[in-house]
Coordinates of C-alpha atoms and ligand atoms in Angstrom, one line a residue:
M1474 CA -11.1 11.0 -6.2
E1475 CA -13.7 11.6 -8.6
R1476 CA -15.6 14.2 -9.5
F1477 CA -19.5 13.7 -8.9
R1478 CA -22.5 15.9 -9.4
E1479 CA -25.8 16.2 -7.2
G1480 CA -28.2 19.3 -7.3
A1481 CA -26.7 22.0 -8.8
V1482 CA -23.3 21.3 -7.4
S1483 CA -20.1 19.6 -9.1
F1484 CA -17.4 18.6 -6.5
L1485 CA -14.3 16.4 -5.7
A1486 CA -14.9 12.9 -3.3
E1487 CA -13.6 9.6 -2.6
N1488 CA -15.3 6.8 -5.0
K1489 CA -15.9 4.7 -1.7
Q1490 CA -18.2 5.3 1.1
T1491 CA -15.0 3.2 3.1
R1492 CA -15.8 5.2 7.1
G1493 CA -13.1 7.3 7.7
S1494 CA -12.0 7.6 3.9
E1495 CA -10.9 11.5 2.7
A1496 CA -13.9 13.1 1.6
F1497 CA -16.4 10.3 2.2
F1498 CA -19.2 10.8 -0.2
N1499 CA -22.9 8.3 0.2
P1500 CA -24.5 8.9 -2.9
D1501 CA -27.7 6.7 -1.6
R1502 CA -28.0 10.6 0.8
E1503 CA -29.0 12.5 -2.2
F1504 CA -32.5 12.2 -1.3
D1505 CA -31.8 13.4 2.7
R1506 CA -29.6 16.2 1.1
N1507 CA -32.9 17.2 -1.2
L1508 CA -35.1 17.5 1.8
N1509 CA -31.9 19.8 3.2
V1510 CA -32.4 22.3 0.4
L1511 CA -36.4 21.8 0.3
L1512 CA -36.1 22.8 4.2
I1513 CA -34.1 26.0 3.8
K1514 CA -36.1 27.4 0.6
A1515 CA -39.5 26.7 2.6
I1516 CA -38.5 28.3 5.9
G1517 CA -38.1 31.4 3.8
R1518 CA -35.6 33.1 5.9
S1519 CA -32.0 34.9 4.5
G1520 CA -29.3 36.1 5.7
L1521 CA -28.4 32.8 7.7
D1522 CA -25.0 32.1 9.3
G1523 CA -24.9 28.4 8.9
L1524 CA -22.0 25.7 9.9
D1525 CA -21.6 22.3 8.1
L1526 CA -20.0 21.3 11.1
M1527 CA -18.6 17.8 9.6
S1528 CA -18.4 18.1 6.1
A1529 CA -16.5 15.4 3.8
S1530 CA -16.6 16.6 0.2
G1531 CA -19.1 19.8 1.4
V1532 CA -21.5 18.7 -0.7
R1533 CA -24.4 19.5 1.7
G1534 CA -23.1 23.1 2.6
L1535 CA -22.1 23.4 -1.1
R1536 CA -25.9 23.0 -2.2
L1537 CA -27.4 25.0 0.4
A1538 CA -24.7 27.5 -0.6
V1539 CA -25.5 27.3 -4.1
E1540 CA -29.6 25.9 -4.3
T1541 CA -30.8 28.0 -1.6
E1542 CA -31.3 32.0 -0.8
G1543 CA -30.6 31.6 2.7
F1544 CA -27.3 32.2 3.5
K1545 CA -25.2 35.5 4.0
T1546 CA -22.6 32.8 5.3
M1547 CA -22.0 29.3 4.9
A1548 CA -18.8 27.7 6.7
L1549 CA -17.5 24.3 5.6
N1550 CA -15.4 22.5 8.0
D1551 CA -14.1 19.1 8.2
L1552 CA -11.2 17.3 10.6
N1553 CA -9.9 15.8 7.4
T1554 CA -10.8 17.0 4.4
Y1555 CA -9.5 21.0 4.5
S1556 CA -7.8 20.8 0.8
V1557 CA -10.5 18.8 -1.2
L1558 CA -13.3 21.4 0.5
K1559 CA -11.2 24.1 -0.5
K1560 CA -11.2 22.6 -4.5
N1561 CA -14.7 22.2 -4.2
V1562 CA -15.1 25.8 -3.3
E1563 CA -12.9 26.6 -5.8
S1564 CA -14.9 24.8 -8.6
N1565 CA -18.1 26.7 -7.4
S1566 CA -17.2 29.6 -6.9
D1567 CA -19.6 30.9 -10.0
L1568 CA -22.5 29.9 -8.5
I1569 CA -22.2 30.2 -4.5
K1570 CA -24.6 32.8 -3.1
S1571 CA -23.0 33.4 0.3
E1572 CA -19.4 33.7 1.6
V1573 CA -17.9 30.2 2.1
S1574 CA -15.6 29.7 4.5
V1575 CA -13.4 26.5 5.2
S1576 CA -11.6 25.4 8.5
S1577 CA -10.3 22.2 10.0
F1578 CA -11.4 22.2 13.4
N1579 CA -12.4 19.4 15.7
A1580 CA -16.2 19.5 15.9
A1581 CA -16.2 18.9 19.5
E1582 CA -14.5 23.3 19.7
T1583 CA -17.4 25.1 18.2
Y1584 CA -16.1 27.9 20.6
K1585 CA -13.5 28.4 17.9
F1586 CA -15.6 29.7 15.4
G1587 CA -15.6 33.0 17.3
K1588 CA -19.6 33.4 16.5
V1589 CA -23.2 31.8 17.3
F1590 CA -24.9 30.0 13.7
D1591 CA -28.6 29.8 12.9
Y1592 CA -27.8 26.8 11.3
I1593 CA -25.7 23.7 12.2
D1594 CA -25.4 20.5 10.6
I1595 CA -24.0 17.7 12.7
D1596 CA -23.5 14.6 10.4
P1597 CA -20.9 12.3 12.3
F1598 CA -20.1 9.0 11.6
G1599 CA -21.8 6.6 14.4
S1600 CA -23.5 9.1 17.6
P1601 CA -24.6 13.1 17.3
V1602 CA -24.4 13.3 20.8
T1603 CA -21.0 14.7 22.1
Y1604 CA -21.1 17.1 19.5
A1605 CA -24.4 18.3 19.6
L1606 CA -23.4 19.3 23.5
Y1607 CA -20.5 22.0 22.1
A1608 CA -23.1 22.9 19.1
M1609 CA -25.9 23.5 21.4
N1610 CA -24.1 26.6 22.9
S1611 CA -23.3 27.8 19.4
I1612 CA -26.9 28.2 18.0
K1613 CA -29.2 31.0 17.8
L1614 CA -32.6 30.5 19.6
G1615 CA -34.7 30.4 16.6
G1616 CA -32.1 28.7 15.1
I1617 CA -32.1 24.9 13.2
L1618 CA -29.7 21.9 14.4
A1619 CA -29.9 19.4 12.0
L1620 CA -28.5 16.3 13.1
T1621 CA -27.4 12.3 11.9
A1622 CA -27.5 9.7 13.9
T1623 CA -25.9 6.4 12.0
D1624 CA -25.5 4.5 15.1
T1625 CA -28.7 2.4 14.9
A1626 CA -27.9 -0.8 16.5
A1627 CA -27.8 1.3 19.8
L1628 CA -30.8 3.1 19.1
Y1629 CA -33.0 0.5 17.5
G1630 CA -32.6 -2.0 20.2
R1631 CA -30.2 -4.3 19.1
A1632 CA -27.3 -2.9 21.5
A1633 CA -28.7 -1.9 25.1
K1634 CA -25.5 -0.7 26.7
A1635 CA -24.5 1.5 23.8
C1636 CA -28.0 3.2 24.2
A1637 CA -27.8 3.4 28.1
L1638 CA -24.7 4.8 27.7
K1639 CA -25.2 7.5 24.8
Y1640 CA -28.4 7.9 24.9
R1641 CA -29.3 7.5 28.9
S1642 CA -31.9 5.7 28.0
V1643 CA -33.4 2.1 27.0
S1644 CA -34.5 0.4 23.7
C1645 CA -35.4 -2.7 22.5
K1646 CA -36.6 -4.7 19.3
T1647 CA -39.9 -3.4 18.4
S1648 CA -42.4 -3.4 15.2
Y1649 CA -42.1 0.6 16.1
Y1650 CA -38.0 0.3 16.2
N1651 CA -37.3 3.1 13.8
E1652 CA -39.8 5.7 15.6
L1653 CA -38.5 4.5 19.2
G1654 CA -34.8 5.1 17.9
L1655 CA -36.0 8.5 16.2
R1656 CA -37.6 9.2 20.0
I1657 CA -34.7 8.6 21.9
L1658 CA -32.6 10.6 19.9
L1659 CA -35.0 13.8 20.6
K1660 CA -34.7 13.2 24.1
R1661 CA -31.4 13.3 24.5
I1662 CA -31.0 16.5 22.3
D1663 CA -34.1 17.9 24.5
E1664 CA -31.8 16.8 27.7
I1665 CA -28.9 18.6 26.0
A1666 CA -30.9 21.9 25.3
G1667 CA -32.0 22.3 28.5
I1668 CA -28.8 22.4 30.2
Y1669 CA -28.3 25.6 27.8
K1670 CA -31.8 26.5 29.0
K1671 CA -33.1 25.5 25.6
S1672 CA -35.9 23.4 24.1
I1673 CA -36.2 21.9 21.1
E1674 CA -39.1 21.6 18.3
P1675 CA -38.8 19.0 15.9
M1676 CA -39.2 20.6 12.0
I1677 CA -39.2 17.1 9.9
F1678 CA -37.7 13.5 10.2
D1679 CA -35.7 11.4 7.3
V1680 CA -35.3 7.2 8.9
R1681 CA -33.8 4.9 7.0
R1682 CA -32.4 1.4 8.1
H1683 CA -28.9 2.9 8.9
Y1684 CA -29.5 6.8 9.5
I1685 CA -31.7 8.5 11.6
R1686 CA -31.9 12.7 10.4
T1687 CA -33.7 15.0 12.0
Y1688 CA -34.3 19.1 12.3
I1689 CA -34.8 20.6 15.2
K1690 CA -35.6 24.3 15.6
I1691 CA -34.2 25.4 19.1
G1692 CA -36.2 27.8 21.5
R1693 CA -36.3 28.8 25.0
I1694 CA -36.7 26.5 27.6
K1695 CA -40.1 25.2 28.5
S1696 CA -42.0 24.8 32.1
S1697 CA -43.4 21.6 31.0
T1698 CA -41.4 17.9 29.8
E1699 CA -42.2 16.0 27.0
I1700 CA -40.2 13.6 28.0
D1701 CA -42.2 9.8 29.2
T1702 CA -42.1 6.0 29.1
I1703 CA -43.2 3.8 27.4
Y1704 CA -44.8 0.2 28.2
Q1705 CA -44.2 -2.5 25.8
C1706 CA -45.2 -6.2 26.3
P1707 CA -42.6 -9.0 25.8
E1708 CA -45.0 -11.4 24.8
C1709 CA -47.4 -9.7 22.9
P1710 CA -47.5 -6.6 20.4
N1711 CA -49.4 -4.6 23.2
R1712 CA -48.2 -1.3 24.5
S1713 CA -49.0 1.6 26.3
M1714 CA -48.0 5.0 27.1
Q1715 CA -50.1 4.7 30.2
E1716 CA -48.7 3.1 33.1
E1717 CA -49.2 -0.8 32.8
F1718 CA -46.6 -3.0 34.6
M1719 CA -48.8 -6.3 33.4
C1720 CA -49.6 -6.7 29.8
S1721 CA -53.4 -6.1 29.9
N1722 CA -54.1 -8.6 27.1
C1723 CA -51.6 -11.2 28.1
G1724 CA -51.0 -10.5 31.5
A1725 CA -46.4 -11.0 31.1
E1726 CA -44.5 -8.8 32.4
M1727 CA -44.4 -5.3 30.6
N1728 CA -41.1 -3.5 29.3
R1729 CA -40.3 -0.1 30.5
L1730 CA -38.9 1.5 27.1
G1731 CA -37.4 5.0 27.4
P1732 CA -37.4 8.1 28.5
L1733 CA -38.2 9.0 24.9
W1734 CA -39.6 12.3 23.3
T1735 CA -43.0 12.3 23.6
G1736 CA -43.5 15.5 21.4
R1737 CA -44.7 16.2 17.6
L1738 CA -42.1 14.6 15.2
F1739 CA -42.2 17.1 12.4
D1740 CA -44.4 20.8 11.7
R1741 CA -46.9 20.2 9.6
D1742 CA -47.2 23.5 8.0
L1743 CA -43.6 23.4 7.2
V1744 CA -43.9 19.6 5.5
L1745 CA -46.7 21.4 3.5
K1746 CA -44.5 23.9 2.0
M1747 CA -41.6 21.9 0.8
Y1748 CA -44.4 19.6 -0.3
E1749 CA -45.3 22.4 -2.4
L1750 CA -41.6 23.6 -3.1
S1751 CA -40.7 20.5 -4.4
S1752 CA -40.3 19.0 -7.9
G1753 CA -38.3 15.2 -7.4
L1754 CA -40.9 12.5 -7.5
K1755 CA -39.7 10.9 -4.6
E1756 CA -39.4 14.1 -2.2
K1757 CA -42.9 14.5 -3.6
E1758 CA -44.3 11.3 -2.4
Y1759 CA -42.6 11.1 1.0
L1760 CA -43.8 14.7 1.9
S1761 CA -47.6 14.2 0.8
A1762 CA -47.3 11.4 2.7
L1763 CA -45.9 12.9 6.0
K1764 CA -48.4 15.7 5.9
E1765 CA -51.1 13.3 6.1
E1766 CA -49.6 11.3 9.0
E1767 CA -51.4 11.3 12.6
D1768 CA -49.3 12.6 15.6
M1769 CA -49.4 9.9 17.7
I1770 CA -47.1 7.6 19.4
S1771 CA -45.6 4.4 18.1
Y1772 CA -47.3 2.1 15.1
Y1773 CA -48.5 -1.3 14.6
T1774 CA -47.8 -3.1 11.3
T1775 CA -49.4 -5.7 9.9
T1776 CA -47.1 -8.4 10.1
E1777 CA -47.0 -8.7 13.9
I1778 CA -50.7 -8.7 14.1
A1779 CA -50.9 -11.4 11.7
K1780 CA -48.6 -13.2 13.2
Y1781 CA -50.0 -12.9 16.7
L1782 CA -53.4 -13.8 15.5
K1783 CA -52.0 -16.7 12.8
Q1784 CA -54.5 -14.8 10.5
P1785 CA -53.6 -13.9 6.6
E1786 CA -51.7 -10.1 6.7
K1787 CA -54.1 -7.4 6.0
K1788 CA -54.1 -4.4 4.4
N1789 CA -52.8 -1.7 7.3
G1790 CA -55.3 1.1 5.4
L1791 CA -58.0 -0.5 6.9
L1792 CA -56.8 -0.2 10.4
G1793 CA -55.3 3.3 10.9
S1794 CA -53.5 6.0 9.7
K1795 CA -50.8 5.1 7.5
T1796 CA -46.9 5.9 8.3
V1797 CA -43.5 7.1 6.4
L1798 CA -41.6 4.6 8.7
N1799 CA -43.1 1.7 7.7
P1800 CA -45.0 0.5 4.4
K1801 CA -47.0 -1.9 6.5
G1802 CA -47.6 0.0 9.8
F1803 CA -50.4 1.8 10.8
R1804 CA -51.3 4.0 14.0
T1805 CA -54.8 3.8 15.7
K1806 CA -56.3 5.4 19.0
M1807 CA -57.6 1.8 19.5
A1808 CA -56.4 -0.2 22.7
F1809 CA -55.3 -3.8 21.5
K1810 CA -58.0 -5.7 22.4
E1811 CA -60.4 -3.4 20.4
L1812 CA -57.7 -3.4 17.5
V1813 CA -57.5 -7.4 17.7
G1814 CA -61.4 -7.6 17.7
L1815 CA -61.4 -5.5 14.8
Y1816 CA -58.8 -7.2 12.6
S1817 CA -60.3 -10.8 13.2
K1818 CA -63.7 -9.4 11.5
L1819 CA -61.7 -7.9 8.3
Ligands
SAM2135 C1 -20.3 11.1 7.4 S1 -19.1 11.8 6.9 C2 -20.1 13.4 7.0 C3 -20.5 13.8 5.0 C4 -21.4 14.8 4.8 N1 -22.2 15.5 5.5 C5 -22.2 14.4 3.6 O1 -23.1 14.9 3.2 O2 -21.3 14.5 2.2 C6 -18.5 12.3 8.7 C7 -17.3 13.1 8.4 O3 -17.2 14.0 9.6 C8 -15.4 14.3 9.5 N2 -14.7 14.2 11.2 C9 -15.2 12.8 11.7 N3 -14.8 13.1 12.9 C10 -14.9 14.7 13.5 C11 -14.4 15.4 14.2 N4 -13.8 15.4 15.3 N5 -14.3 16.9 13.9 C12 -14.5 17.4 12.7 N6 -15.1 16.6 11.9 C13 -15.0 15.2 12.1 C14 -14.7 13.0 8.8 O4 -13.8 13.3 8.7 C15 -16.0 12.5 7.5 O5 -15.7 13.1 6.5

């Protein structure tokens, strides 16, 4: 066990990123935790009851309790790290601005807390779906659910059976695999919310190769649904949100992917506030790009278009609006044939 420092807190954790090790700590997720702190600052609420359901070393919940004014209470919970959590709360006690408690319940037993929360963080190894099923019953209307999924093989289209079992959806390898994964995760969480007569409003996301992180505001159930399928050609980059059984570009039989979330992926006003509050270069860069991102489903990459046309790769900024999800990605309202025509003329 070693002492680490991140943000304003110092804490004991295991000096290795081994799955299942006591008080697992992944320094590579500092950016994601910085965004977490910014989000709580940006919503400008106080007196919140927070639950960091899978705390490990407690770094995330502790940072929220130390670096923000948002929480009246913060419960740090982990099945396996009770004594480390106690020590880490103790060593930061002078800085903590809320009432922090420590517990070691199974994350599937959120009823054991005996209360409902304004903020619940679900950060497991693998899929958050099972835990979301229980947490959804313990979160207030207007509350925030933060979720991480690290089972990217299922969500990014490399493990079809796992995707069907856990997410009740069809994914496959596409150029926009990470957006597809995020939308499939959101679809499943929206379905779970529906069981409790609730709905979801995505606030912001942070999607990387090894994880998807999303923050969702919980609202009342809505009468309309934001779930649909996408038709993807297996032979060329063409895809469509309209029913298209044969590819309008090459005639191949289309794959039907989803169901997936078709609503917005983030709240632009919130991202703008987070941007204004941010000082770190990486966070500023990310939020600045995200606040400009077009609200559209799926993106193309210059790599796939160049490969398809057997032409040199061109700059994505010339073809549409850029996306934080891929440095070579761009979003366009153009139909694929039109896009190909434009690409060839550039
Ligand atoms: C990825 S780590 C959490 C990392 C932490 N949130 C952070 O930001 O550093 C996942 C944690 O979940 C805990 N865990 C696994 N299954 C659990 C369960 N059923 N109930 C509660 N905690 C669990 C593990 O002990 C591990 O510490």
